[in-house]
XYZ file of C-alpha atoms in Angstrom:
355
model
C -48.013 88.496 -218.162
C -47.267 91.875 -216.704
C -50.201 93.454 -214.996
C -51.545 96.522 -216.744
C -51.320 98.344 -213.430
C -47.519 97.766 -213.309
C -46.841 99.222 -216.760
C -46.961 102.921 -215.699
C -44.845 102.117 -212.643
C -42.188 100.261 -214.680
C -42.163 103.033 -217.257
C -41.297 105.570 -214.570
C -38.549 103.261 -213.187
C -36.967 102.772 -216.620
C -37.135 106.515 -217.219
C -35.192 107.281 -214.058
C -32.666 104.505 -214.764
C -31.913 105.988 -218.182
C -31.297 109.336 -216.507
C -29.114 108.006 -213.707
C -26.830 105.709 -215.716
C -25.504 108.357 -218.147
C -25.074 110.778 -215.275
C -23.004 108.223 -213.374
C -20.818 107.646 -216.441
C -20.343 111.376 -216.876
C -19.254 111.762 -213.254
C -16.273 109.492 -213.939
C -14.522 112.497 -215.494
C -15.448 116.111 -214.825
C -13.723 119.260 -216.091
C -13.203 121.450 -213.028
C -11.137 124.340 -214.378
C -9.784 125.689 -217.654
C -7.836 128.661 -218.997
C -6.976 129.790 -222.517
C -5.216 132.592 -224.337
C -3.476 132.845 -227.664
C -0.379 130.958 -226.502
C -1.440 128.234 -224.100
C -4.584 126.414 -223.038
C -4.868 124.640 -219.700
C -7.519 122.266 -218.378
C -7.980 120.456 -215.038
C -10.025 117.250 -214.972
C -11.170 115.330 -211.913
C -11.430 111.523 -212.181
C -13.574 109.664 -209.632
C -12.119 106.238 -210.517
C -9.032 104.692 -212.048
C -9.834 104.764 -215.748
C -8.376 103.302 -218.916
C -8.603 104.521 -222.494
C -9.036 108.239 -221.683
C -8.776 110.722 -224.565
C -8.801 114.538 -224.654
C -9.872 116.629 -227.620
C -9.006 120.336 -227.832
C -10.785 122.637 -230.276
C -9.999 126.268 -231.018
C -12.885 128.018 -232.748
C -13.498 131.364 -234.393
C -17.039 132.366 -235.362
C -18.296 128.823 -234.693
C -15.628 127.452 -237.036
C -12.821 125.178 -235.861
C -9.435 126.609 -236.821
C -7.253 124.157 -234.877
C -7.787 120.905 -233.012
C -5.655 118.366 -231.154
C -6.331 114.883 -229.796
C -4.258 113.582 -226.852
C -4.382 109.960 -225.727
C -3.992 109.827 -221.935
C -4.565 106.083 -221.677
C -4.615 105.037 -218.028
C -5.497 107.793 -215.532
C -5.568 107.260 -211.730
C -8.196 108.696 -209.398
C -7.691 112.402 -208.699
C -7.056 115.630 -210.586
C -4.988 115.921 -213.753
C -3.921 119.275 -215.240
C -2.711 119.414 -218.855
C -1.589 122.178 -221.200
C -1.573 122.427 -224.981
C 0.017 124.928 -227.383
C -1.524 126.097 -230.638
C 0.276 125.996 -233.973
C -2.018 128.557 -235.569
C -1.123 132.234 -235.768
C -3.870 134.232 -234.071
C -5.007 137.744 -234.800
C -6.843 140.107 -232.474
C -10.290 138.601 -232.117
C -12.702 136.687 -229.874
C -11.961 132.947 -229.754
C -13.661 129.933 -228.166
C -11.639 127.122 -226.589
C -13.413 123.788 -226.069
C -12.228 120.665 -224.268
C -13.914 117.253 -224.503
C -13.100 114.197 -222.392
C -13.788 110.715 -223.754
C -13.722 107.466 -221.764
C -13.746 104.273 -223.842
C -14.741 106.373 -226.836
C -17.791 107.893 -225.124
C -18.119 111.567 -224.248
C -17.767 112.007 -220.471
C -17.662 115.821 -220.213
C -17.188 118.923 -222.341
C -16.649 122.599 -221.554
C -15.956 125.892 -223.346
C -14.349 129.216 -222.482
C -13.829 132.450 -224.418
C -10.783 134.696 -224.624
C -9.828 137.835 -226.515
C -6.408 137.630 -228.104
C -4.410 140.858 -227.842
C -5.845 142.311 -224.619
C -2.559 143.441 -223.073
C -3.565 147.110 -223.301
C -6.311 146.442 -220.757
C -3.852 145.388 -218.028
C -2.762 147.741 -215.244
C 0.715 146.157 -215.074
C 3.483 144.990 -217.383
C 5.679 141.926 -217.111
C 9.234 142.999 -217.933
C 10.567 139.446 -217.852
C 9.720 135.885 -216.910
C 12.260 133.058 -216.910
C 12.884 129.701 -215.292
C 15.720 127.209 -214.893
C 16.823 124.148 -212.905
C 16.208 125.769 -209.558
C 13.535 128.454 -209.798
C 11.149 130.656 -211.773
C 11.189 134.455 -211.511
C 9.116 137.338 -212.819
C 9.790 141.080 -212.914
C 6.528 143.028 -212.843
C 5.745 146.744 -212.580
C 2.667 149.016 -212.772
C 1.835 150.705 -216.061
C 1.237 153.891 -214.077
C 3.150 154.519 -210.826
C 0.240 156.665 -209.650
C -2.180 153.775 -210.156
C -0.817 150.641 -208.442
C -2.606 147.334 -208.819
C -3.123 144.072 -206.955
C -2.558 140.731 -208.678
C -2.563 136.997 -207.998
C 0.550 135.163 -209.256
C 0.465 131.449 -210.076
C 3.690 129.613 -210.929
C 3.321 126.216 -212.627
C 5.832 123.681 -213.908
C 4.834 120.997 -216.408
C 6.606 117.775 -217.383
C 5.450 116.245 -220.662
C 2.508 118.739 -220.632
C 1.319 117.399 -217.254
C 1.326 119.597 -214.164
C 4.137 118.697 -211.768
C 3.839 121.530 -209.217
C 1.856 124.740 -208.727
C 1.972 127.603 -206.222
C -0.154 130.763 -206.000
C 0.634 134.057 -204.263
C -2.566 135.947 -203.535
C -3.091 139.722 -203.313
C 0.402 140.804 -204.377
C 0.613 144.628 -204.483
C 2.334 146.029 -207.598
C 3.413 149.488 -206.466
C 6.789 149.669 -208.210
C 9.037 147.387 -210.235
C 9.537 144.196 -208.232
C 10.739 140.617 -208.602
C 8.850 137.585 -207.350
C 10.355 134.109 -207.555
C 9.812 130.570 -206.383
C 12.294 127.726 -205.889
C 11.131 124.340 -207.133
C 10.434 121.998 -204.199
C 10.298 118.973 -206.525
C 13.125 116.946 -208.078
C 13.717 117.223 -211.817
C 15.054 114.668 -214.299
C 18.376 115.284 -216.008
C 18.083 116.060 -219.718
C 14.312 116.517 -219.699
C 12.422 119.555 -221.036
C 10.141 121.445 -218.661
C 7.536 124.107 -219.413
C 6.784 126.764 -216.807
C 3.690 128.942 -216.924
C 3.090 132.157 -215.029
C -0.542 133.246 -214.713
C -1.183 136.792 -213.530
C -4.728 137.724 -212.545
C -5.479 141.413 -212.227
C -7.979 142.341 -209.499
C -8.874 145.579 -211.278
C -9.805 144.348 -214.763
C -10.385 140.703 -213.707
C -8.224 139.570 -216.647
C -5.787 136.669 -216.407
C -2.709 136.743 -218.629
C -0.203 133.915 -219.066
C 3.534 133.827 -219.816
C 5.665 130.832 -220.794
C 9.269 129.807 -220.205
C 10.924 126.556 -221.312
C 14.204 125.050 -220.034
C 16.192 121.827 -220.235
C 16.942 120.368 -216.797
C 20.623 119.660 -216.087
C 22.815 118.787 -213.125
C 24.667 121.760 -211.667
C 27.278 121.634 -208.895
C 29.683 124.348 -207.734
C 33.053 124.008 -205.988
C 33.068 126.370 -203.003
C 36.412 128.089 -203.621
C 36.570 129.661 -200.170
C 36.235 126.216 -198.558
C 39.012 124.452 -200.513
C 41.846 123.534 -198.131
C 45.123 121.831 -199.141
C 48.418 121.109 -197.380
C 51.183 118.478 -197.377
C 48.873 115.939 -195.740
C 45.741 116.108 -197.905
C 42.790 118.166 -199.102
C 39.252 119.103 -198.082
C 36.867 120.194 -200.856
C 33.281 121.413 -200.355
C 30.653 121.152 -203.097
C 27.248 122.842 -203.294
C 24.236 121.709 -205.318
C 22.881 124.401 -207.649
C 20.022 122.489 -209.269
C 16.968 120.413 -208.394
C 18.363 117.706 -210.674
C 20.153 115.295 -208.282
C 23.918 115.076 -208.829
C 25.498 111.631 -208.794
C 29.249 111.691 -209.284
C 32.717 112.190 -207.853
C 35.506 114.682 -207.230
C 38.801 114.220 -209.068
C 42.059 115.877 -207.953
C 45.208 115.961 -210.123
C 48.597 117.021 -208.687
C 51.191 117.701 -211.363
C 54.602 119.238 -211.934
C 57.408 118.680 -214.428
C 58.235 115.260 -213.032
C 55.013 113.881 -211.559
C 51.330 113.565 -212.427
C 49.210 111.981 -209.672
C 45.413 111.528 -209.673
C 43.002 110.950 -206.762
C 39.214 110.655 -206.777
C 36.454 110.234 -204.194
C 32.697 109.722 -204.466
C 30.445 112.635 -203.505
C 27.164 112.499 -201.677
C 23.994 113.056 -203.741
C 23.527 116.816 -204.105
C 20.438 118.907 -204.829
C 19.741 122.635 -204.589
C 21.680 124.310 -201.714
C 22.813 120.980 -200.269
C 26.555 120.792 -199.428
C 29.043 117.940 -199.109
C 32.721 117.994 -198.084
C 34.997 115.426 -199.711
C 38.341 114.615 -198.035
C 41.602 113.360 -199.551
C 44.743 111.965 -197.875
C 47.942 112.157 -199.913
C 50.001 108.975 -200.152
C 53.450 108.432 -201.707
C 53.789 111.939 -203.128
C 57.396 113.122 -203.659
C 58.175 116.510 -202.103
C 57.860 119.530 -204.375
C 55.585 122.245 -205.723
C 52.414 121.034 -207.478
C 49.672 122.522 -209.597
C 46.323 121.186 -208.339
C 43.292 120.792 -210.596
C 39.969 119.917 -208.956
C 37.087 118.647 -211.076
C 33.479 117.686 -210.344
C 32.481 114.821 -212.657
C 29.045 113.211 -212.985
C 28.459 109.524 -213.646
C 28.276 110.192 -217.392
C 31.805 111.629 -217.342
C 30.761 115.269 -217.831
C 32.773 117.909 -215.960
C 30.344 120.212 -214.154
C 32.852 122.517 -212.443
C 36.618 122.873 -212.022
C 39.042 124.827 -209.868
C 42.831 125.279 -209.994
C 45.250 126.089 -207.192
C 48.745 125.126 -206.000
C 50.288 123.333 -203.042
C 53.796 122.632 -201.706
C 54.440 119.113 -200.468
C 57.258 119.077 -197.917
C 59.269 116.065 -196.907
C 57.706 114.888 -193.702
C 60.111 114.208 -190.790
C 60.533 110.546 -189.832
C 58.223 109.395 -187.105
C 60.275 108.729 -183.907
C 60.002 105.156 -182.627
C 57.616 104.680 -179.789
C 59.311 104.244 -176.426
C 58.469 100.899 -174.876
C 57.054 101.039 -171.417
C 58.499 98.178 -169.358
C 59.940 97.328 -165.962
C 62.314 99.794 -164.241
C 65.981 99.498 -165.323
C 68.838 98.094 -163.135
C 69.864 101.515 -161.843
C 66.400 102.210 -160.518
C 66.224 98.793 -158.877
C 69.668 99.328 -157.251
C 68.639 102.640 -155.780
C 65.502 101.166 -154.338
C 67.504 98.294 -152.794
C 69.990 100.723 -151.212
C 67.197 102.753 -149.636
C 65.607 99.617 -148.229
C 68.996 98.531 -146.775
C 69.487 101.901 -145.028
C 65.930 101.678 -143.682
C 66.498 98.257 -142.141
C 69.909 99.266 -140.631
C 68.329 102.221 -138.881
C 65.673 100.000 -137.356
C 68.321 97.554 -136.091
C 70.456 100.302 -134.484
C 67.386 101.638 -132.640
C 66.975 98.298 -131.000
C-alpha cells in the first residue's frame, strides 16, 4: 500500500517526468534557421543524435489555407546541422504567404516552425541584381544600386546544394553597393561529374532588412584546357601542359597523332588528376619516326573516351646523325710506351757518364 502522504509527492514527480520526456524527444531535432520566398524555401535543422526515420514536411499557406505541401524522407541523419531547400510548383501572385516546416522522428513531431514572406517585394530593394550564374568552378553576381545617389550595404551569401542538401556556403558581410560591381566565389569543394547542382544567392539589404534570393542551376562536367603557349615539339619529342578548369576531377590521358601522306603514328600518356587551376606537363619521346613534315593533333581524353580539348600544330622530323662509337679508354699504345722507354734509357746513360 502506498502511503497517503506519498501520493502528492509522486503526483508532482510524475508531472515533471511527463514534461521532461517530451522536451528531451523534441531536442533531438530543432529547427535553427529558415528562409522562404516565392521561388525557394530553405531550412536548417540541428540534430543532437544520430537518428533514423527522419521526415520533413513543407507547407505553403495562404490565408490559413494550404496551397502546396511536400514530404521528404531523410531516413538516417547524423549528428549535426542539415540544410535543405525545396522549390514550389505553384504559381504565386503578389500576396502574404506563410511557410511552415515540420520535423518528424519515427512518425512523431519533433519540431515545427513558421515564417512569413511577401511575394513580389522587389520594388522595396535599394539594389538590383543584373545577373547571377554559376558553373563548374564558381558563382558570380553583378549587382548595382537602384539610385547612384543612394548607395546601399548588403550581405551576400553564396550556397551550393547537391540533391537539395547544402554542400558549401560562404557569406560576405557589409558589402558596399556604390556602383555596378561583380562579386564571385570559387568552389573550394570537389564536384561529381554529370551531377546537377543548385546554387542560391541570398542578398540581405541593411536598409530595408529584406532578404532576396536568386537561383542558378548547372550540370557539373570535367573541363581541361591545353596551354597552347606551353606546347613544345621538335625532332626528339614533345612537352604538353594541361590546366584544370573545373572542380570536377579529371581522370584521363593525352593523345598525340603525327600524320602525313605516308605515315600515321599515335602516342598517348596518362595525365595527373587535374582540378581547378592545377597544371600537369606530359612528356613524349618519339621512337621510330621516319624523317619528314608532320601534322600534329593533340587531344585530351577522359576515361570515358570523351575529348575535352584539342590542339593542332606541325613539326619537322629530321634524320638524326648516327651516334659516333664511344672511344675505349685502355692502356697506352706501343708508340707511347716506346717513347717512355727511350726517355728512361737517356736518363740512365746520363747518370752513368756522370760517374
